[in-house]
PDB file of C-alpha atoms in Angstrom:
ATOM      1  CA  UNK A   1     107.172  44.868 108.057  1.00  0.00           C
ATOM      2  CA  UNK A   2     108.540  42.890 105.176  1.00  0.00           C
ATOM      3  CA  UNK A   3     112.024  43.628 103.928  1.00  0.00           C
ATOM      4  CA  UNK A   4     114.775  42.346 101.704  1.00  0.00           C
ATOM      5  CA  UNK A   5     118.526  42.708 102.169  1.00  0.00           C
ATOM      6  CA  UNK A   6     121.253  42.353  99.591  1.00  0.00           C
ATOM      7  CA  UNK A   7     124.481  42.480 101.608  1.00  0.00           C
ATOM      8  CA  UNK A   8     126.852  42.935  98.668  1.00  0.00           C
ATOM      9  CA  UNK A   9     126.930  46.129  96.626  1.00  0.00           C
ATOM     10  CA  UNK A  10     129.079  44.444  94.000  1.00  0.00           C
ATOM     11  CA  UNK A  11     130.081  40.905  93.073  1.00  0.00           C
ATOM     12  CA  UNK A  12     133.055  40.252  90.802  1.00  0.00           C
ATOM     13  CA  UNK A  13     133.500  36.933  89.044  1.00  0.00           C
ATOM     14  CA  UNK A  14     135.545  35.638  86.138  1.00  0.00           C
ATOM     15  CA  UNK A  15     133.779  34.410  83.034  1.00  0.00           C
ATOM     16  CA  UNK A  16     133.103  30.687  83.222  1.00  0.00           C
ATOM     17  CA  UNK A  17     133.143  30.606  87.020  1.00  0.00           C
ATOM     18  CA  UNK A  18     130.029  30.024  89.112  1.00  0.00           C
ATOM     19  CA  UNK A  19     128.337  33.088  90.556  1.00  0.00           C
ATOM     20  CA  UNK A  20     126.190  33.734  93.613  1.00  0.00           C
ATOM     21  CA  UNK A  21     124.297  36.916  94.442  1.00  0.00           C
ATOM     22  CA  UNK A  22     122.998  36.916  97.996  1.00  0.00           C
ATOM     23  CA  UNK A  23     119.571  37.890  99.294  1.00  0.00           C
ATOM     24  CA  UNK A  24     117.957  37.523 102.693  1.00  0.00           C
ATOM     25  CA  UNK A  25     114.393  38.382 103.567  1.00  0.00           C
ATOM     26  CA  UNK A  26     112.186  39.158 106.520  1.00  0.00           C
ATOM     27  CA  UNK A  27     108.489  38.375 106.177  1.00  0.00           C
ATOM     28  CA  UNK A  28     105.619  37.115 108.239  1.00  0.00           C
ATOM     29  CA  UNK A  29     104.184  33.959 106.813  1.00  0.00           C
ATOM     30  CA  UNK A  30     105.210  32.312 103.580  1.00  0.00           C
ATOM     31  CA  UNK A  31     107.163  34.582 101.242  1.00  0.00           C
ATOM     32  CA  UNK A  32     106.734  35.265  97.546  1.00  0.00           C
ATOM     33  CA  UNK A  33     110.276  36.014  96.329  1.00  0.00           C
ATOM     34  CA  UNK A  34     111.572  37.352  93.034  1.00  0.00           C
ATOM     35  CA  UNK A  35     114.778  38.196  91.201  1.00  0.00           C
ATOM     36  CA  UNK A  36     114.924  40.931  88.573  1.00  0.00           C
ATOM     37  CA  UNK A  37     117.828  42.125  86.418  1.00  0.00           C
ATOM     38  CA  UNK A  38     118.406  45.657  85.161  1.00  0.00           C
ATOM     39  CA  UNK A  39     120.721  46.526  82.300  1.00  0.00           C
ATOM     40  CA  UNK A  40     121.954  50.117  81.838  1.00  0.00           C
ATOM     41  CA  UNK A  41     119.182  52.509  80.844  1.00  0.00           C
ATOM     42  CA  UNK A  42     116.656  49.696  80.862  1.00  0.00           C
ATOM     43  CA  UNK A  43     113.742  48.702  83.042  1.00  0.00           C
ATOM     44  CA  UNK A  44     113.574  45.612  85.191  1.00  0.00           C
ATOM     45  CA  UNK A  45     113.458  42.193  83.599  1.00  0.00           C
ATOM     46  CA  UNK A  46     111.976  39.245  85.477  1.00  0.00           C
ATOM     47  CA  UNK A  47     114.380  36.352  86.070  1.00  0.00           C
ATOM     48  CA  UNK A  48     112.592  33.937  88.379  1.00  0.00           C
ATOM     49  CA  UNK A  49     110.229  33.585  91.321  1.00  0.00           C
ATOM     50  CA  UNK A  50     109.573  31.380  94.314  1.00  0.00           C
ATOM     51  CA  UNK A  51     105.954  30.958  95.344  1.00  0.00           C
ATOM     52  CA  UNK A  52     105.827  27.441  96.733  1.00  0.00           C
ATOM     53  CA  UNK A  53     107.161  23.984  95.985  1.00  0.00           C
ATOM     54  CA  UNK A  54     110.725  23.001  95.181  1.00  0.00           C
ATOM     55  CA  UNK A  55     113.379  25.025  96.942  1.00  0.00           C
ATOM     56  CA  UNK A  56     115.494  25.222  93.783  1.00  0.00           C
ATOM     57  CA  UNK A  57     113.874  27.509  91.243  1.00  0.00           C
ATOM     58  CA  UNK A  58     115.069  27.703  87.643  1.00  0.00           C
ATOM     59  CA  UNK A  59     114.645  30.868  85.645  1.00  0.00           C
ATOM     60  CA  UNK A  60     115.698  32.744  82.535  1.00  0.00           C
ATOM     61  CA  UNK A  61     119.188  32.829  80.988  1.00  0.00           C
ATOM     62  CA  UNK A  62     120.423  29.821  82.996  1.00  0.00           C
ATOM     63  CA  UNK A  63     119.898  31.448  86.393  1.00  0.00           C
ATOM     64  CA  UNK A  64     118.517  29.602  89.379  1.00  0.00           C
ATOM     65  CA  UNK A  65     117.818  30.469  92.989  1.00  0.00           C
ATOM     66  CA  UNK A  66     117.726  28.431  96.158  1.00  0.00           C
ATOM     67  CA  UNK A  67     115.054  29.146  98.741  1.00  0.00           C
ATOM     68  CA  UNK A  68     116.235  28.367 102.282  1.00  0.00           C
ATOM     69  CA  UNK A  69     113.527  28.882 104.869  1.00  0.00           C
ATOM     70  CA  UNK A  70     115.690  28.240 107.924  1.00  0.00           C
ATOM     71  CA  UNK A  71     118.259  30.818 106.813  1.00  0.00           C
ATOM     72  CA  UNK A  72     115.602  33.144 105.294  1.00  0.00           C
ATOM     73  CA  UNK A  73     117.678  33.377 102.139  1.00  0.00           C
ATOM     74  CA  UNK A  74     117.006  33.329  98.421  1.00  0.00           C
ATOM     75  CA  UNK A  75     120.424  33.436  96.736  1.00  0.00           C
ATOM     76  CA  UNK A  76     120.705  33.758  92.962  1.00  0.00           C
ATOM     77  CA  UNK A  77     123.124  31.376  91.261  1.00  0.00           C
ATOM     78  CA  UNK A  78     124.482  30.461  87.874  1.00  0.00           C
ATOM     79  CA  UNK A  79     126.930  27.595  87.209  1.00  0.00           C
ATOM     80  CA  UNK A  80     128.981  29.448  84.589  1.00  0.00           C
ATOM     81  CA  UNK A  81     129.006  33.254  84.320  1.00  0.00           C
ATOM     82  CA  UNK A  82     129.013  35.135  81.024  1.00  0.00           C
ATOM     83  CA  UNK A  83     130.314  38.647  80.413  1.00  0.00           C
ATOM     84  CA  UNK A  84     126.807  39.501  79.195  1.00  0.00           C
ATOM     85  CA  UNK A  85     125.458  38.684  82.677  1.00  0.00           C
ATOM     86  CA  UNK A  86     127.053  41.899  83.940  1.00  0.00           C
ATOM     87  CA  UNK A  87     124.148  43.985  85.223  1.00  0.00           C
ATOM     88  CA  UNK A  88     122.335  45.156  88.348  1.00  0.00           C
ATOM     89  CA  UNK A  89     120.369  42.445  90.137  1.00  0.00           C
ATOM     90  CA  UNK A  90     117.466  43.057  92.491  1.00  0.00           C
ATOM     91  CA  UNK A  91     115.846  40.688  94.938  1.00  0.00           C
ATOM     92  CA  UNK A  92     112.236  41.462  95.871  1.00  0.00           C
ATOM     93  CA  UNK A  93     109.468  40.192  98.101  1.00  0.00           C
ATOM     94  CA  UNK A  94     105.811  40.595  97.349  1.00  0.00           C
ATOM     95  CA  UNK A  95     103.926  42.269 100.150  1.00  0.00           C
ATOM     96  CA  UNK A  96     101.060  40.237 101.500  1.00  0.00           C
ATOM     97  CA  UNK A  97      97.679  41.810 100.935  1.00  0.00           C
ATOM     98  CA  UNK A  98      95.301  42.769  98.206  1.00  0.00           C
ATOM     99  CA  UNK A  99      97.898  44.198  95.844  1.00  0.00           C
ATOM    100  CA  UNK A 100     101.047  42.737  94.318  1.00  0.00           C
ATOM    101  CA  UNK A 101     103.297  45.509  95.612  1.00  0.00           C
ATOM    102  CA  UNK A 102     106.965  44.555  95.478  1.00  0.00           C
ATOM    103  CA  UNK A 103     109.551  45.495  98.089  1.00  0.00           C
ATOM    104  CA  UNK A 104     113.023  45.580  96.588  1.00  0.00           C
ATOM    105  CA  UNK A 105     116.502  45.249  97.974  1.00  0.00           C
ATOM    106  CA  UNK A 106     119.134  47.852  97.197  1.00  0.00           C
ATOM    107  CA  UNK A 107     120.588  45.839  94.339  1.00  0.00           C
ATOM    108  CA  UNK A 108     123.877  44.083  93.630  1.00  0.00           C
ATOM    109  CA  UNK A 109     126.059  44.994  90.698  1.00  0.00           C
ATOM    110  CA  UNK A 110     127.440  41.875  89.047  1.00  0.00           C
ATOM    111  CA  UNK A 111     130.659  42.376  87.103  1.00  0.00           C
ATOM    112  CA  UNK A 112     131.873  39.436  85.038  1.00  0.00           C
ATOM    113  CA  UNK A 113     135.439  39.784  83.809  1.00  0.00           C
ATOM    114  CA  UNK A 114     136.511  38.132  80.544  1.00  0.00           C
TER     115      UNK A 114
ATOM    116  CA  UNK B   1     102.696  42.125  71.460  1.00  0.00           C
ATOM    117  CA  UNK B   2     104.051  45.383  72.826  1.00  0.00           C
ATOM    118  CA  UNK B   3     105.188  45.273  76.382  1.00  0.00           C
ATOM    119  CA  UNK B   4     104.873  48.104  78.858  1.00  0.00           C
ATOM    120  CA  UNK B   5     105.706  51.440  77.256  1.00  0.00           C
ATOM    121  CA  UNK B   6     106.559  54.707  78.959  1.00  0.00           C
ATOM    122  CA  UNK B   7     106.985  58.254  77.746  1.00  0.00           C
ATOM    123  CA  UNK B   8     109.028  60.322  77.641  1.00  0.00           C
ATOM    124  CA  UNK B   9     112.305  58.456  78.058  1.00  0.00           C
ATOM    125  CA  UNK B  10     114.106  61.439  79.523  1.00  0.00           C
ATOM    126  CA  UNK B  11     112.921  64.684  81.031  1.00  0.00           C
ATOM    127  CA  UNK B  12     114.668  67.705  82.521  1.00  0.00           C
ATOM    128  CA  UNK B  13     112.771  70.082  84.780  1.00  0.00           C
ATOM    129  CA  UNK B  14     113.596  72.815  87.264  1.00  0.00           C
ATOM    130  CA  UNK B  15     112.643  73.000  90.912  1.00  0.00           C
ATOM    131  CA  UNK B  16     109.041  73.998  91.499  1.00  0.00           C
ATOM    132  CA  UNK B  17     107.803  72.820  88.141  1.00  0.00           C
ATOM    133  CA  UNK B  18     105.252  70.119  87.520  1.00  0.00           C
ATOM    134  CA  UNK B  19     105.729  66.962  85.441  1.00  0.00           C
ATOM    135  CA  UNK B  20     103.513  64.278  83.927  1.00  0.00           C
ATOM    136  CA  UNK B  21     104.794  60.830  83.042  1.00  0.00           C
ATOM    137  CA  UNK B  22     102.815  58.337  80.980  1.00  0.00           C
ATOM    138  CA  UNK B  23     102.517  54.572  80.890  1.00  0.00           C
ATOM    139  CA  UNK B  24     100.731  52.117  78.624  1.00  0.00           C
ATOM    140  CA  UNK B  25     100.351  48.662  80.129  1.00  0.00           C
ATOM    141  CA  UNK B  26     101.023  45.361  78.454  1.00  0.00           C
ATOM    142  CA  UNK B  27      98.098  44.119  76.385  1.00  0.00           C
ATOM    143  CA  UNK B  28      95.567  42.329  78.586  1.00  0.00           C
ATOM    144  CA  UNK B  29      96.743  43.970  81.797  1.00  0.00           C
ATOM    145  CA  UNK B  30      94.397  46.063  83.926  1.00  0.00           C
ATOM    146  CA  UNK B  31      96.583  47.164  86.842  1.00  0.00           C
ATOM    147  CA  UNK B  32      99.370  49.726  86.823  1.00  0.00           C
ATOM    148  CA  UNK B  33     101.931  50.364  89.550  1.00  0.00           C
ATOM    149  CA  UNK B  34     104.489  53.156  89.720  1.00  0.00           C
ATOM    150  CA  UNK B  35     107.920  52.913  91.335  1.00  0.00           C
ATOM    151  CA  UNK B  36     110.660  55.473  91.947  1.00  0.00           C
ATOM    152  CA  UNK B  37     114.257  54.313  91.624  1.00  0.00           C
ATOM    153  CA  UNK B  38     116.744  56.839  92.959  1.00  0.00           C
ATOM    154  CA  UNK B  39     120.378  56.504  91.966  1.00  0.00           C
ATOM    155  CA  UNK B  40     122.002  53.556  93.716  1.00  0.00           C
ATOM    156  CA  UNK B  41     118.738  52.402  95.273  1.00  0.00           C
ATOM    157  CA  UNK B  42     116.140  49.756  94.624  1.00  0.00           C
ATOM    158  CA  UNK B  43     112.740  50.753  93.266  1.00  0.00           C
ATOM    159  CA  UNK B  44     110.321  52.178  95.828  1.00  0.00           C
ATOM    160  CA  UNK B  45     106.571  51.689  95.429  1.00  0.00           C
ATOM    161  CA  UNK B  46     104.653  54.930  94.837  1.00  0.00           C
ATOM    162  CA  UNK B  47     101.107  53.719  94.187  1.00  0.00           C
ATOM    163  CA  UNK B  48      98.943  51.290  92.253  1.00  0.00           C
ATOM    164  CA  UNK B  49      95.886  51.902  90.096  1.00  0.00           C
ATOM    165  CA  UNK B  50      93.105  49.483  89.299  1.00  0.00           C
ATOM    166  CA  UNK B  51      89.673  50.242  87.848  1.00  0.00           C
ATOM    167  CA  UNK B  52      90.700  53.907  87.601  1.00  0.00           C
ATOM    168  CA  UNK B  53      91.210  54.202  91.348  1.00  0.00           C
ATOM    169  CA  UNK B  54      94.244  54.328  93.569  1.00  0.00           C
ATOM    170  CA  UNK B  55      94.297  51.001  95.334  1.00  0.00           C
ATOM    171  CA  UNK B  56      97.405  51.325  97.479  1.00  0.00           C
ATOM    172  CA  UNK B  57      99.925  54.049  98.174  1.00  0.00           C
ATOM    173  CA  UNK B  58     103.493  53.957  99.377  1.00  0.00           C
ATOM    174  CA  UNK B  59     105.257  56.480 101.566  1.00  0.00           C
ATOM    175  CA  UNK B  60     105.210  59.395  99.135  1.00  0.00           C
ATOM    176  CA  UNK B  61     103.818  62.909  99.688  1.00  0.00           C
ATOM    177  CA  UNK B  62     100.648  64.229  98.119  1.00  0.00           C
ATOM    178  CA  UNK B  63     102.752  66.019  95.508  1.00  0.00           C
ATOM    179  CA  UNK B  64     102.734  62.654  93.786  1.00  0.00           C
ATOM    180  CA  UNK B  65      99.399  61.873  92.199  1.00  0.00           C
ATOM    181  CA  UNK B  66      98.175  59.623  89.468  1.00  0.00           C
ATOM    182  CA  UNK B  67      95.390  58.688  87.184  1.00  0.00           C
ATOM    183  CA  UNK B  68      94.250  55.637  85.280  1.00  0.00           C
ATOM    184  CA  UNK B  69      92.185  55.911  82.130  1.00  0.00           C
ATOM    185  CA  UNK B  70      89.446  53.574  80.848  1.00  0.00           C
ATOM    186  CA  UNK B  71      91.961  51.979  78.455  1.00  0.00           C
ATOM    187  CA  UNK B  72      94.096  51.115  81.535  1.00  0.00           C
ATOM    188  CA  UNK B  73      96.907  53.511  80.656  1.00  0.00           C
ATOM    189  CA  UNK B  74      98.144  55.674  83.481  1.00  0.00           C
ATOM    190  CA  UNK B  75      99.793  58.976  84.318  1.00  0.00           C
ATOM    191  CA  UNK B  76     102.030  59.952  87.191  1.00  0.00           C
ATOM    192  CA  UNK B  77     102.016  63.633  88.128  1.00  0.00           C
ATOM    193  CA  UNK B  78     104.532  65.286  90.405  1.00  0.00           C
ATOM    194  CA  UNK B  79     103.959  68.873  91.548  1.00  0.00           C
ATOM    195  CA  UNK B  80     106.390  71.356  93.054  1.00  0.00           C
ATOM    196  CA  UNK B  81     109.421  69.356  91.982  1.00  0.00           C
ATOM    197  CA  UNK B  82     112.359  69.026  94.365  1.00  0.00           C
ATOM    198  CA  UNK B  83     115.942  68.131  93.560  1.00  0.00           C
ATOM    199  CA  UNK B  84     115.345  64.851  95.387  1.00  0.00           C
ATOM    200  CA  UNK B  85     112.670  63.860  92.888  1.00  0.00           C
ATOM    201  CA  UNK B  86     115.401  63.165  90.343  1.00  0.00           C
ATOM    202  CA  UNK B  87     115.133  59.446  89.659  1.00  0.00           C
ATOM    203  CA  UNK B  88     114.152  56.745  87.218  1.00  0.00           C
ATOM    204  CA  UNK B  89     110.380  56.285  87.338  1.00  0.00           C
ATOM    205  CA  UNK B  90     109.237  52.797  86.478  1.00  0.00           C
ATOM    206  CA  UNK B  91     105.781  51.687  85.515  1.00  0.00           C
ATOM    207  CA  UNK B  92     104.725  48.074  85.984  1.00  0.00           C
ATOM    208  CA  UNK B  93     101.567  46.423  84.732  1.00  0.00           C
ATOM    209  CA  UNK B  94      99.827  43.235  85.753  1.00  0.00           C
ATOM    210  CA  UNK B  95      96.538  41.431  85.399  1.00  0.00           C
ATOM    211  CA  UNK B  96      94.160  40.675  88.229  1.00  0.00           C
ATOM    212  CA  UNK B  97      93.395  37.358  86.565  1.00  0.00           C
ATOM    213  CA  UNK B  98      95.939  34.601  86.855  1.00  0.00           C
ATOM    214  CA  UNK B  99      97.329  32.857  89.886  1.00  0.00           C
ATOM    215  CA  UNK B 100      99.920  35.316  91.054  1.00  0.00           C
ATOM    216  CA  UNK B 101      99.718  38.362  88.712  1.00  0.00           C
ATOM    217  CA  UNK B 102     103.376  38.925  87.823  1.00  0.00           C
ATOM    218  CA  UNK B 103     104.422  42.512  87.217  1.00  0.00           C
ATOM    219  CA  UNK B 104     105.999  43.512  83.906  1.00  0.00           C
ATOM    220  CA  UNK B 105     108.136  46.637  83.966  1.00  0.00           C
ATOM    221  CA  UNK B 106     108.575  49.329  81.365  1.00  0.00           C
ATOM    222  CA  UNK B 107     111.937  50.901  80.451  1.00  0.00           C
ATOM    223  CA  UNK B 108     111.334  53.865  82.717  1.00  0.00           C
ATOM    224  CA  UNK B 109     111.415  57.643  82.469  1.00  0.00           C
ATOM    225  CA  UNK B 110     114.530  59.317  83.764  1.00  0.00           C
ATOM    226  CA  UNK B 111     113.617  62.610  85.428  1.00  0.00           C
ATOM    227  CA  UNK B 112     116.297  65.158  86.221  1.00  0.00           C
ATOM    228  CA  UNK B 113     115.371  68.127  88.394  1.00  0.00           C
ATOM    229  CA  UNK B 114     117.801  71.068  88.268  1.00  0.00           C
TER     230      UNK B 114
END
């Protein structure tokens, strides 16, 4: 069965510092991986995806993610954090098959201090 | 172009009651998926509708049922509500055309069962 793990419930970082939110996955075959962000009382907003190709994926709002097949990881990164980046971040893998069902991790709360 | 819309935004019910949640997909989308996000958890897939039929179902009891209308909008019905059904219910729409049919999420309906 496919699964996603986000080992950190919360990540704290100072504004202007680089940030990393960790994600590891377990899939059979090649993975389709996603990052979504959720602000309070809002739905999920798509940040970026990895389907194939370059291991470094660039997405919205200056975020990027590095796909590492040997470590089965897909960590989210940003060179310089903003206070407005504070939100709940979810890593997800698309289940293989006829539908585009997503399997989500438990989420990581990112807190950026001014 | 309106994105995915959901109604109502908030709902309070008591145990044993029945509830209906509604979703209008993004323009041009023909597939609707429903997810349940319990507090502190990642979204869990409930089911997906395409061509007015349930195409895939997650690990949810039969108390959860759905419907898709000819205009692609969808309803989620939950019967015999339990306290544990309290959650944010997210609707996501996608199109079967396109290379990887990204899902777009609505803002969700927050259901509280007392």
